[in-house]
Coordinates of C-alpha atoms in Angstrom, one line a residue:
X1 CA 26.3 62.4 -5.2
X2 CA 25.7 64.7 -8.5
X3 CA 23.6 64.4 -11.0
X4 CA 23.8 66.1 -14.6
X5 CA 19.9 65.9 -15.5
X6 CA 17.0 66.3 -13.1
X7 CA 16.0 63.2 -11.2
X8 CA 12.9 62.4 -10.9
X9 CA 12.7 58.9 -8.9
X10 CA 9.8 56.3 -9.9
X11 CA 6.3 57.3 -9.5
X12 CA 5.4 54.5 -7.2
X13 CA 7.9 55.7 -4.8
X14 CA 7.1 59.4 -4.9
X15 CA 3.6 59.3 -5.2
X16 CA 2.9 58.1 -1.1
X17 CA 0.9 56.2 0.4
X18 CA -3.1 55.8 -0.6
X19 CA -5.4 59.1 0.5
X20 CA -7.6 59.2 2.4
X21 CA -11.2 58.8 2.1
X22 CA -13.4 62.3 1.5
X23 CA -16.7 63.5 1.1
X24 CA -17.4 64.8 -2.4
X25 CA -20.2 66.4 -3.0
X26 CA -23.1 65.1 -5.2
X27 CA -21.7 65.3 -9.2
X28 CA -23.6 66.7 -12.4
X29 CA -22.7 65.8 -15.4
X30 CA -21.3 69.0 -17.4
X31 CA -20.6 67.1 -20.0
X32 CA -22.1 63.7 -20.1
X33 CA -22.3 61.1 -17.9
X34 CA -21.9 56.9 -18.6
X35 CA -24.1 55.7 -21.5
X36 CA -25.4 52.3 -22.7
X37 CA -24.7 50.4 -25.9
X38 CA -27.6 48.8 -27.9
X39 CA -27.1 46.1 -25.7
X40 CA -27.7 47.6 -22.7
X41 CA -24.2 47.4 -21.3
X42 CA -22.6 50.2 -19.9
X43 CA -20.1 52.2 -22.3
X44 CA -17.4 54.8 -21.4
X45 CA -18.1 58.3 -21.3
X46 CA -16.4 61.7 -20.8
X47 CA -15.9 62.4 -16.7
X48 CA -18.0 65.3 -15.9
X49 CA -16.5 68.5 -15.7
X50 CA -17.5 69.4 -12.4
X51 CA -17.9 68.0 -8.9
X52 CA -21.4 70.4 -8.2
X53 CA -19.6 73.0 -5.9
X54 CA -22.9 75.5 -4.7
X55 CA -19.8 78.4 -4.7
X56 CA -17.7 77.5 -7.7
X57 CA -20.0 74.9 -10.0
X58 CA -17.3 74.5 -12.3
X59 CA -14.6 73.5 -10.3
X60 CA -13.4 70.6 -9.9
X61 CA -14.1 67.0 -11.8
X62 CA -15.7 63.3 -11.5
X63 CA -15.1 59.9 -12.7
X64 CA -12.5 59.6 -10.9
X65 CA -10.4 60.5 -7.3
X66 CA -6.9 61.6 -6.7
X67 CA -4.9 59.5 -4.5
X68 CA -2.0 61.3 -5.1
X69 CA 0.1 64.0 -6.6
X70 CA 4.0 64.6 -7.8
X71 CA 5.0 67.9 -8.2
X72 CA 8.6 68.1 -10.1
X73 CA 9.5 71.6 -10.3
X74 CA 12.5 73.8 -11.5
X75 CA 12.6 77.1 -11.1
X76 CA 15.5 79.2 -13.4
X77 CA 16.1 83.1 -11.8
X78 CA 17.2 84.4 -15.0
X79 CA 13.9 83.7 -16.9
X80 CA 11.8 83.6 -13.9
X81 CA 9.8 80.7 -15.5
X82 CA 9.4 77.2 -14.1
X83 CA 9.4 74.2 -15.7
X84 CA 7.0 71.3 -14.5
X85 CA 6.1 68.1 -14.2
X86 CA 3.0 66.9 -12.5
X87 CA 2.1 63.4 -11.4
X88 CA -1.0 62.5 -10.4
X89 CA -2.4 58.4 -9.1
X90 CA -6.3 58.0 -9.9
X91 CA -8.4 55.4 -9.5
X92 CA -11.9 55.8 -11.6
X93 CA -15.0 55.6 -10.7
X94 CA -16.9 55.3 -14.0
X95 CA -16.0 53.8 -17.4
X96 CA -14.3 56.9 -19.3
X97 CA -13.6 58.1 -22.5
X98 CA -11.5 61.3 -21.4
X99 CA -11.4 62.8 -18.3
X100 CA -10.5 66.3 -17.2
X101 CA -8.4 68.7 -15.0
X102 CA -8.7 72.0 -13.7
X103 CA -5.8 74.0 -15.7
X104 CA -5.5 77.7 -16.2
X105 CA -2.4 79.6 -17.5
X106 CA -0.5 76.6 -18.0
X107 CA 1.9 75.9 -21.0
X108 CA 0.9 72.2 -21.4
X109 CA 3.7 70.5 -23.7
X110 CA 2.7 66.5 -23.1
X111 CA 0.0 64.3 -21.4
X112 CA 0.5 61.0 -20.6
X113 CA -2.2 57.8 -19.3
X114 CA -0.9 54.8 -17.7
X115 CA 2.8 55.7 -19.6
X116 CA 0.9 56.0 -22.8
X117 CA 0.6 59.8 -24.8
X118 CA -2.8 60.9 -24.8
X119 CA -4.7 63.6 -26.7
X120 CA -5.4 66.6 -24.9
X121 CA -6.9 70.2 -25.0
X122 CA -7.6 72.9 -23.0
X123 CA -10.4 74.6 -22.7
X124 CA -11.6 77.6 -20.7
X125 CA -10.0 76.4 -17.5
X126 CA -10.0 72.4 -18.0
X127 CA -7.3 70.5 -19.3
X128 CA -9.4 67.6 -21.5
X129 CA -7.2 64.1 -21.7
X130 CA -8.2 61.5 -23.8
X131 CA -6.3 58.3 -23.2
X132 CA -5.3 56.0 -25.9
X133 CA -7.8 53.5 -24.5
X134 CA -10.9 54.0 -22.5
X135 CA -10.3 53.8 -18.9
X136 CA -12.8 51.0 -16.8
X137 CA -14.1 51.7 -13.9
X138 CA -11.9 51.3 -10.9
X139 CA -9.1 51.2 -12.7
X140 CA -6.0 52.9 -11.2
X141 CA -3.8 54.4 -13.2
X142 CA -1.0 57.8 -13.4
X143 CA -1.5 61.0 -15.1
X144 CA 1.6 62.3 -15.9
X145 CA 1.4 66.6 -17.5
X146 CA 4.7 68.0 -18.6
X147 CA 4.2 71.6 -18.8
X148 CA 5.8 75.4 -18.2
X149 CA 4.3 78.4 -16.3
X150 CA 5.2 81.8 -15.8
X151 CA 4.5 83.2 -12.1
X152 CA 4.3 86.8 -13.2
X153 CA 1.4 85.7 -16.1
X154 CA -1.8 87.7 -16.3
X155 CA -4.7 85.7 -15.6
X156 CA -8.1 86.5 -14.4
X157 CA -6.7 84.6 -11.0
X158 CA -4.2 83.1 -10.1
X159 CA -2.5 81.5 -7.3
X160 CA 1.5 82.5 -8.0
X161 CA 3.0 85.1 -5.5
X162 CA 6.1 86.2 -7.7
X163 CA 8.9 87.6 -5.1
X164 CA 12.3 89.1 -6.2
X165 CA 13.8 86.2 -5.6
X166 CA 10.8 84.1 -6.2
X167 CA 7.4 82.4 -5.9
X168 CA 5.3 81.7 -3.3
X169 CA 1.8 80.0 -3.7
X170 CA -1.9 81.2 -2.8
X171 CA -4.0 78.6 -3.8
X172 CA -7.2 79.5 -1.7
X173 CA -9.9 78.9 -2.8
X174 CA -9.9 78.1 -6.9
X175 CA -6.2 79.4 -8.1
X176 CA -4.3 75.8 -7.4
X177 CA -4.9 75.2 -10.9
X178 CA -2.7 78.2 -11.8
X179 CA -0.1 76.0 -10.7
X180 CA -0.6 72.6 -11.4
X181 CA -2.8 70.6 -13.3
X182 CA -5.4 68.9 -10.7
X183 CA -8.5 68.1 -9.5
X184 CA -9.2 71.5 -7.7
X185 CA -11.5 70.8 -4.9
X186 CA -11.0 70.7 -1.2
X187 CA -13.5 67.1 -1.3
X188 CA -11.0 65.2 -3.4
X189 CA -7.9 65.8 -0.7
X190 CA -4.6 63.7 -2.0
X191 CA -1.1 62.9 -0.9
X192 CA 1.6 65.1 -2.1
X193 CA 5.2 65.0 -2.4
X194 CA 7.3 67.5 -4.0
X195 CA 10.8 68.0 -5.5
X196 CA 12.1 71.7 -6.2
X197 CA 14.8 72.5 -8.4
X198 CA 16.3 75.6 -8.0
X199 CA 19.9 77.7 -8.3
X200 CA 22.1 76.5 -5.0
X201 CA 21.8 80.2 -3.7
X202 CA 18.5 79.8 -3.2
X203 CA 15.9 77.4 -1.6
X204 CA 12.9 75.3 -2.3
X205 CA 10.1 74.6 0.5
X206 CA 6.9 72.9 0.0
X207 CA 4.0 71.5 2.7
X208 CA 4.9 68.9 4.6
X209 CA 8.6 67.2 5.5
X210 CA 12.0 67.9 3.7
X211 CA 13.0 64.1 2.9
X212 CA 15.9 64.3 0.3
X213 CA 18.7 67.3 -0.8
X214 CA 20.6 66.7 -4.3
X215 CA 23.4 68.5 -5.1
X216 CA 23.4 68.9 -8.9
X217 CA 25.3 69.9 -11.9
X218 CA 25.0 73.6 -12.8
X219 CA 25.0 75.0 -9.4
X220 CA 21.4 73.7 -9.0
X221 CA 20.1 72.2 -5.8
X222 CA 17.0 70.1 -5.3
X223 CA 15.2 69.9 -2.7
X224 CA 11.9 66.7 -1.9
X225 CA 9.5 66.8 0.4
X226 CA 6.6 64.5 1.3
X227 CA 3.3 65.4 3.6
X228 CA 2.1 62.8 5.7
X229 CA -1.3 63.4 5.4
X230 CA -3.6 64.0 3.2
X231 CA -3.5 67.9 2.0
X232 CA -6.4 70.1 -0.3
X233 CA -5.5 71.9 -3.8
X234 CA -6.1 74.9 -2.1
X235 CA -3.9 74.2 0.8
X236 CA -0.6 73.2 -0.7
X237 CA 2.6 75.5 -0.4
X238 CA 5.8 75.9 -2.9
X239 CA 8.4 78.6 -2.3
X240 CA 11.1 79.7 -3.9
X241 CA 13.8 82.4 -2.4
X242 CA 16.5 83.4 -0.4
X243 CA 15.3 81.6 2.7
X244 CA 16.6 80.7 6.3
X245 CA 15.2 77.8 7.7
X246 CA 14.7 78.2 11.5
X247 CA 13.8 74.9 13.6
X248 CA 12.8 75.1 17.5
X249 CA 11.4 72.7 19.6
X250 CA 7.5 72.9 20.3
X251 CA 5.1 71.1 22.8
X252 CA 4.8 67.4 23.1
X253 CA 8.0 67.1 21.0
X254 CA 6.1 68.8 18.0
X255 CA 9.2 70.2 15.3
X256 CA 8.3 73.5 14.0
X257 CA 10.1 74.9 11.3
X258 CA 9.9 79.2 9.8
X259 CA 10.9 79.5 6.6
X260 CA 12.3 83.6 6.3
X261 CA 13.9 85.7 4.2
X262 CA 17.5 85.9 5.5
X263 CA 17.6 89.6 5.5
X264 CA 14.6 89.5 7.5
X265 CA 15.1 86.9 10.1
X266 CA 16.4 88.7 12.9
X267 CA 13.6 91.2 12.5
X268 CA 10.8 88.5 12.2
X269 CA 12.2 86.4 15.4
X270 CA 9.5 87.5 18.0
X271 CA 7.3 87.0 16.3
X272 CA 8.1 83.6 15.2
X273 CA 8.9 82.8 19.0
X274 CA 5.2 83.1 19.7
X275 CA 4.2 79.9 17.8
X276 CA 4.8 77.1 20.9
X277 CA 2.5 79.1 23.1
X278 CA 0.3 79.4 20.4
X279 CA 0.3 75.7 19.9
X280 CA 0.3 74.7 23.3
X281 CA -3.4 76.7 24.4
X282 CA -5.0 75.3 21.3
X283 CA -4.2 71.5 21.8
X284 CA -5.2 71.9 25.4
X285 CA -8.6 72.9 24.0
X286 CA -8.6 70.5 20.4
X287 CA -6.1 67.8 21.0
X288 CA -2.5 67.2 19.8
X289 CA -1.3 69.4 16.7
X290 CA -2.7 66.9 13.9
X291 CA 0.3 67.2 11.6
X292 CA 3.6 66.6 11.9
X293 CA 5.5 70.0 11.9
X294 CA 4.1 73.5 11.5
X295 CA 6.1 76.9 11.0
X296 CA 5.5 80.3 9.4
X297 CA 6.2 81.9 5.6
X298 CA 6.6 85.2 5.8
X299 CA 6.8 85.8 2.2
X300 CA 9.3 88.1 0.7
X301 CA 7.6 90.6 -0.9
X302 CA 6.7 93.7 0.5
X303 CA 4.0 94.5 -2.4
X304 CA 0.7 95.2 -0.7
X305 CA -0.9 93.8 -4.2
X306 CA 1.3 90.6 -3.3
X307 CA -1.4 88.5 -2.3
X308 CA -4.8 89.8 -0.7
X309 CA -5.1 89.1 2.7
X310 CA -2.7 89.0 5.6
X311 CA -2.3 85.3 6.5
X312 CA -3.0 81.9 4.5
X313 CA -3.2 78.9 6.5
X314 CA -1.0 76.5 3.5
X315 CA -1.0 73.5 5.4
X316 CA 2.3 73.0 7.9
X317 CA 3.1 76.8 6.6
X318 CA 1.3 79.6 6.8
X319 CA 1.9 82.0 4.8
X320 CA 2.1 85.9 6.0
X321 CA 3.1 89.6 4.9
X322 CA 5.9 90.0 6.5
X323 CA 5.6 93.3 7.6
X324 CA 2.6 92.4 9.8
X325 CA 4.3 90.4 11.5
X326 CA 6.9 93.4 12.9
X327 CA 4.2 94.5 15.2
X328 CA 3.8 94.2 18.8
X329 CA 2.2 90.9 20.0
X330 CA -1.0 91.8 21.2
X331 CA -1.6 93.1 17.5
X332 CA -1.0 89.6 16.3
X333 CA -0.8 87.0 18.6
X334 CA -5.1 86.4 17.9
X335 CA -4.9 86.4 13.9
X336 CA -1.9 84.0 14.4
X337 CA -4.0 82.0 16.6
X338 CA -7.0 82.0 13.6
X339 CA -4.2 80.8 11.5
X340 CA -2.8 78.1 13.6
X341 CA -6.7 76.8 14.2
X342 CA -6.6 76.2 10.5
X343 CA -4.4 73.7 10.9
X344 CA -7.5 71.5 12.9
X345 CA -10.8 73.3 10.6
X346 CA -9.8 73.9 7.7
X347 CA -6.9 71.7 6.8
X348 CA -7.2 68.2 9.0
X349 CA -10.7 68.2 8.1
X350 CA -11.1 69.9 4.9
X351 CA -15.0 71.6 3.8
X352 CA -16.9 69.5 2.1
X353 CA -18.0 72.4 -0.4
X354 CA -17.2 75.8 -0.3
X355 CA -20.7 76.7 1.2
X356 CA -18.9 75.2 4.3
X357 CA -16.5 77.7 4.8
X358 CA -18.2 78.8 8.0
X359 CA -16.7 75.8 9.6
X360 CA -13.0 76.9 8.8
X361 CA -13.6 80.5 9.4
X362 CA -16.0 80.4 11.9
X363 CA -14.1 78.4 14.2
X364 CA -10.8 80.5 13.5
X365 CA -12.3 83.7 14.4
X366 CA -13.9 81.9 17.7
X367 CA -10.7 80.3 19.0
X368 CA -8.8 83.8 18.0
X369 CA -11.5 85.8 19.5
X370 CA -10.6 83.6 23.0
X371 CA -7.5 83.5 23.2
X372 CA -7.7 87.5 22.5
X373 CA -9.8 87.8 25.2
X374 CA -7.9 85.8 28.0
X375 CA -5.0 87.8 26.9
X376 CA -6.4 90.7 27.9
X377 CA -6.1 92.5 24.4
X378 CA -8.8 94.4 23.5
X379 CA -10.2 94.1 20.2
X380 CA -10.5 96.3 17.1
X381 CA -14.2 97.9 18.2
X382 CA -12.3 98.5 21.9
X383 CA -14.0 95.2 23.2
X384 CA -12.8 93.1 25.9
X385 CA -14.8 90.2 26.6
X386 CA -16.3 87.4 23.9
X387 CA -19.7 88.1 25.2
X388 CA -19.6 91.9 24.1
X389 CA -18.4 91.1 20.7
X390 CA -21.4 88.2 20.1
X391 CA -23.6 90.7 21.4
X392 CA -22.8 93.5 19.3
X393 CA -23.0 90.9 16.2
X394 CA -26.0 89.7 17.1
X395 CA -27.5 93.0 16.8
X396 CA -26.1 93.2 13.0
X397 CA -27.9 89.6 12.2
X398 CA -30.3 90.4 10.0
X399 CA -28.2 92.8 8.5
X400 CA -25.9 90.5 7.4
X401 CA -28.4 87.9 6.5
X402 CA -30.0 90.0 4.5
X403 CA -26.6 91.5 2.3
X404 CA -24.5 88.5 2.5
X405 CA -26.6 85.7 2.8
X406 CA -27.5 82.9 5.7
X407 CA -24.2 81.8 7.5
X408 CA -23.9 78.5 5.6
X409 CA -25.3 79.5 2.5
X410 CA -22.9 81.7 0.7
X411 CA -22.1 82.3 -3.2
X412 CA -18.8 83.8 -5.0
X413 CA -19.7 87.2 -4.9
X414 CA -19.7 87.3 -0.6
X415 CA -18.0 83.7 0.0
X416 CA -15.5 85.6 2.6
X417 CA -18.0 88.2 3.8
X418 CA -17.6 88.5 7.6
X419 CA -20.8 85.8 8.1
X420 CA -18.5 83.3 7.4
X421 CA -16.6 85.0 10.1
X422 CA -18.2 86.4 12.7
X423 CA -21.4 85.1 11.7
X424 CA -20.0 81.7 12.1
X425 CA -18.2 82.4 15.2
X426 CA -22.1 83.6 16.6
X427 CA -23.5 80.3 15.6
X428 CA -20.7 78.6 17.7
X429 CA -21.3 80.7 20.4
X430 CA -25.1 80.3 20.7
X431 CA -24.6 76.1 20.6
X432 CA -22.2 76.3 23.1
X433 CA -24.7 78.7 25.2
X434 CA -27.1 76.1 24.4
X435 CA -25.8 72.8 24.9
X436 CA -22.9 74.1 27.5
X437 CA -19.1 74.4 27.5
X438 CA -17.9 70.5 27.9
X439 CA -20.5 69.1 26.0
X440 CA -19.8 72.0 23.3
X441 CA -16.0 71.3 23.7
X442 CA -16.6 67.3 23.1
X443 CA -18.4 68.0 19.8
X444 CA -15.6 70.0 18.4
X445 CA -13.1 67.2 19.8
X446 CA -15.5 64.6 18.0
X447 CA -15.7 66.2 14.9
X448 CA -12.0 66.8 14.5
X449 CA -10.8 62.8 15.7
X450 CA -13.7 61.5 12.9
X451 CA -13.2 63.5 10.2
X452 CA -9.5 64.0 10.0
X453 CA -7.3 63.6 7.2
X454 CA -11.0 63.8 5.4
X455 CA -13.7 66.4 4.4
X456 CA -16.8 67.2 5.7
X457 CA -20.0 69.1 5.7
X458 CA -22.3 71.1 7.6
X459 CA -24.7 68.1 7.6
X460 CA -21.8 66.3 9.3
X461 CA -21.3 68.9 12.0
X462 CA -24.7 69.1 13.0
X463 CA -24.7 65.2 13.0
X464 CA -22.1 64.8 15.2
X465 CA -23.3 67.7 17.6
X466 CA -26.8 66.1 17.6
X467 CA -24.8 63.0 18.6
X468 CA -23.1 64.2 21.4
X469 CA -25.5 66.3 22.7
X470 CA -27.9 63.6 23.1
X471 CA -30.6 65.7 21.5
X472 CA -31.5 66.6 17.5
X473 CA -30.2 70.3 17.2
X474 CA -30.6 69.8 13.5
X475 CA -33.5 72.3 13.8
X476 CA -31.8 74.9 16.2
X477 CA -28.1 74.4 13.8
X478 CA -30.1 75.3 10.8
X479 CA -32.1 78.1 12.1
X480 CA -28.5 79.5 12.8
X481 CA -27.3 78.5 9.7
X482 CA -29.4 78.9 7.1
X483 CA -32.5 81.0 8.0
X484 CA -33.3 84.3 6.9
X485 CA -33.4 85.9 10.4
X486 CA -31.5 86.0 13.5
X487 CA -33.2 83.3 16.5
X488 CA -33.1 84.3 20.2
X489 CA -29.9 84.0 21.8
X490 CA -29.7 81.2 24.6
X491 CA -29.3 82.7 27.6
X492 CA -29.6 86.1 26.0
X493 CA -33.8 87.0 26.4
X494 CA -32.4 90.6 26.4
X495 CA -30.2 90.8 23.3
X496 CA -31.8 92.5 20.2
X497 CA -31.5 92.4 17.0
X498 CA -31.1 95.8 14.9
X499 CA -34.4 95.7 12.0
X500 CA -32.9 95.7 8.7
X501 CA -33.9 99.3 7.0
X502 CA -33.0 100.6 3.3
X503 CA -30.1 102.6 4.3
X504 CA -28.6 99.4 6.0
X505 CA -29.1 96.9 2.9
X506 CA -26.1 98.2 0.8
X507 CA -23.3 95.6 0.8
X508 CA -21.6 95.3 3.9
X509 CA -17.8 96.9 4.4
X510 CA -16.2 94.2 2.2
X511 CA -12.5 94.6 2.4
X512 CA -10.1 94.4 -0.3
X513 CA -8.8 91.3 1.2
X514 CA -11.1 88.5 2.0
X515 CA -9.2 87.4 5.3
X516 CA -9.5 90.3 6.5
X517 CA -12.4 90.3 7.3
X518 CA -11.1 88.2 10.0
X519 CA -12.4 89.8 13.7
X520 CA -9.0 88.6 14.7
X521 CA -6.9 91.4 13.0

C-alpha cells in the first residue's frame, strides 16, 4: 500500500500499553506547588519544574507521570533537518494550571492538550504548556508537540550524533531533551513507540521491535517500532543511515539484531559474532535476557568528537565507535560485556536518581571485570585476577573519596568519575566477601526480578540485600557508600589503604570520555 502524506495512526493505538510503575524521587516545587482558594479547597497550580535530582536539580518535572511516548519522525538528507512530532500519555498527579517539559534546541511550532491548542513557551530548557482548561488531578490526557530540529545545532549539550548519512542518538544522562520534548528523568520510565520517515535508500531504527514498513510516495520509506517494556529518556535509540540489518539466533531463542553501516559490515562481523556468548555467561549468572531482542550500533561516523565515550548501552542497541570494535577480542569482549550488563542495571531497572549511578556502573565494571578474568585477559594495569584489581583500588580509597566524592554520593562535575566505576565495583566486591558468593548472587537476582521494568534506589539495594542476607547491612552498605573513608576489607586484615597527601588531592585522571573511565576498556 502507498501513501502520499505521512501516516500517523491514532494515538491510542501507538501510544502502548500503560508503564510501569517507578520510583520518583521526592519533588520541590521550582515553581509553585497546589494552592487553596478562600475556601480552603484546593486550586490548580503550575507543575513544578523539577523532580529534585541530587546530580541535575533541574531536570525533569512533577504533577504529572508519562505513560507513554510517540515519536513521529522524518528525516530529509538534503536539508539534514527532521521534522517531528511527539506524543506523549500523562496522567496528573496534582490539579494544574500548566505543566512543563524538558526541551532544548527544539523548533517548537504547535502544542496541543487533550486535542485542544495550548499556550506555550520556552524557557531556559523547559518547554511551559498551558492548557486551555486546568487539568484535575488524575486526569489522563495526551500532549501532542509538533516541532523541527536540526542534528548538527550548537547547543551547550546535546544528545544528536549527526553521521554522513545521518543521526544517531546519545541521550545519557540529560541530552534526551535535545531530541524530544519529555519528561527527562530515568524515575519517570514510559512506553515508546516510534515511526521513522526517511529517503527509501536509507533506514530508520529505534529501541525496541520493528512492527510496521510503509512504502510511501516520494521515494520515502517508514519505518515503526514499539518496545515492550518500559524504556528511560536517556536510554532511547533513533538512527538514521545507510544500514544493514543483521539477525542471528541467540540463547534460549533470544533474536538479536546489529544494525551496521553496509560498507562496514563484513569488517564489523567478529565482532558482532561475539554477542550470544556474551549473552549466554551473563544470564547463567542474572537470569534470562530481560528484553526481547538485543544487537549492536556501530555508528557511522568515524569522528572521535562523534560522541564521547566508546559504548552507550541505548536500550536493545548499544551504541559503539565503530572502529573499536575492529580489534581483537580480548580487547573488547569485557567492555562489551559492561555494555550487555546494562541491559539488567541500568536499563531493566533504571536509577532512581542520578546519585545512583554506582548501581549501573558499578555492576557493569564487576560483571566485565569477571568475565575478563575467566578469560584469561589481562587487564589494562597488566592484572589478572579480580582480587588484584580490588586490591590495588582499595589502596586508592581515600583518594578517591576525597577528589570525587563517596561512591553513592556524586554531583555533575565527577558523576562518571571512576568511583562510580571501580569504586562501585569495590563496594560489590566487599558485600559479596561479606555475606558470600550465593547469598551475594541471590541479592542481585532479587533485586533485578522486583524492580524490573521500574527504577530504583540505593535505599532499595541495600533493602533487598539486608533482606536476603538475613541481617541489616544497612550500616556496613553505607559505610561503603557514603562515608568519607575506606572500611576494612572482609577477608582482607592485610589490605591497606594509601593516606591521602597534598600531591594526591588534585582531581583524579578524568578522561575526555565519561565511559571510559570504564576498567573494562
Amino acid at each position: 500500500m502507498r501513501y502520499r502524506t505521512r501516516l500517523t495512526a491514532p494515538a491510542a493505538a501507538l501510544l502502548g500499553t500503560a508503564a510501569a510503575t517507578t520510583l520518583a524521587p521526592a519533588a520541590y516545587a521550582a515553581s509553585g506547588g497546589t494552592s487553596r482558594t478562600a475556601s480552603g479547597k484546593d486550586a490548580a497550580a503550575p507543575g513544578p519544574e523539577t523532580l529534585g535530582d541530587p546530580v541535575f536539580p533541574s531536570l525533569g518535572n512533577d504533577g504529572y507521570r508519562v505513560a507513554a511516548y510517540h515519536l513521529d519522525l522524518a528525516y530529509d538528507a538534503t536539508t539534514k533537518l527532521v521534522e517531528g512530532e511527539a506524543t506523549l500519555r500523562i496522567r496528573t498527579t496534582q490539579d494544574l494550571s500548566r505543566l512543563s517539559l524538558d526541551a532544548l534546541g527544539l523548533d517548537i511550532r504547535s502544542v496541543r492538550v487533550g486535542g485542544r491548542a495550548a499556550t506555550y513557551e520556552q524557557v531556559d530548557e523547559k518547554l511551559r504548556i498551558t492548557p486551555a482548561r486546568p487539568l484535575p488531578e488524575n486526569t489522563a490526557t495526551t500532549i501532542c508537540v509538533e516541532y523541527g530540529a536540526d542534528p548538527r545545532r550548537a547547543l551547550t549539550h546535546t544528545a544528536w550524533v549527526p553521521t554522513p548519512d545521518g543521526f544517531a542518538v546519545c541521550p545519557q544522562p540529560n541530552s534526551a531533551h535535545t531530541v524530544f520534548p519529555c519528561n527527562d528523568h530515568p524515575a519517570d520510565k514510559a512506553d515508546f513507540t516510534f515511526r521513522i520517515t526517511v529517503p527509501s535508500t536509507l533506514r530508520g531504527v529505534a529501541s525496541g521491535t520493528l512492527v510496521r514498513t510503509e512504502i510511501l510516495d516520494g521515494d520515502r520509506t517508514a519505518y515503526s517500532y514499539r518496545s515492550r517494556s518500559p524504556i528511560a529518556t536517556e536510554l532511547v535509540q533513533i538512527t538514521v543511515g545507510d544500514y544493514v540489518v543483521k539477525d542471528r539466533q541467540g540463547p534460549n531463542g533470544l533474536p538479536l539484531r546489529d544494525v551496521v553501516p553496509v560498507a562496514r559490515a563484513e569488517a564489523l562481523e567478529p565482532a558482532l559474532a561475539l554477542t550470544p556468548g556474551l549473552v549466554a555467561w551473563l544470564e547463567q549468572r542474572l537470569g534470562a535476557y530481560p528484553f526481547e531482542t538485543y544487537g549492536l550500533l556501530p555508528c557511522n561516523s568515524d569522528d572521535p568528537a562523534a560522541f564521547d565515550f566508546t559504548g552507550l548501552e541505548t536500550q536493545t542497541l548499544t551504541l559503539y565507535k565503530p572502529n573499536y570494535l575492529l580489534q581483537a577480542e580480548k580487547s573488547i569482549g569485557s567492555h562489551m560485556m559492561h555494555e550487555l550488563v546494562h541491559s539488567y542495571f541500568g536499563n531493566s531497572v533504571s536509577p532512581g536518581t542520578w546519585a545512583d549511578l554506582w548501581l549501573n556502573e558499578g555492576h557493569a565494571d564487576f560483571y566485565g571485570l569477571l568475565y575478563r578474568y575467566e578469560r584469561g585477559w589481562t587487564d589494562s594495569l597488566g592484572l589478572t585476577t579480580m582480587e588484584a584489581r580490588m586490591k590495588n583500588t582499595y589502596a586508592r580509597g581515600d583518594q578517591w573519596r576525597r577528589t570525587s566524592g563517596p561512591v553513592a554520593a556524586p554531583n555533575e562535575a565527577n558523576l562518571f568519575d571512576s568511583q562510580r566505576y571501580l569504586g562501585g565495583v569495590l563496594v560489590l566486591y566487599a558485600l559479596r566477601e561479606f555475606v558470600g558468593e550465593a547469598t551475594f548472587g541471590a541479592i542481585e537476582r532479587t533485586f533485578l526480578d522486583r524492580y524490573r521494568g521500574a527504577s530504583a534506589t540505593t535505599e532499595n539495594y541495600i533493602s533487598v540485600a539486608s533482606e536476603i542476607a538475613g541481617q541489616d547491612l544497612s550500616g556496613f552498605l553505607r559505610d561503603w557508600l557514603y562515608g568519607t573513608t575506606t572500611p576494612r576489607m572482609p577477608n582482607h586484615p592485610d589490605w591497606t589503604v594509601t593516606p591521602v597527601t597534598t600531591s594526591l588531592v588534585a582531581p583524579q585522571n578524568r578522561t575526555a570520555g565519561h565511559h571510559d573511565n570504564s576498567a573494562t576498556l
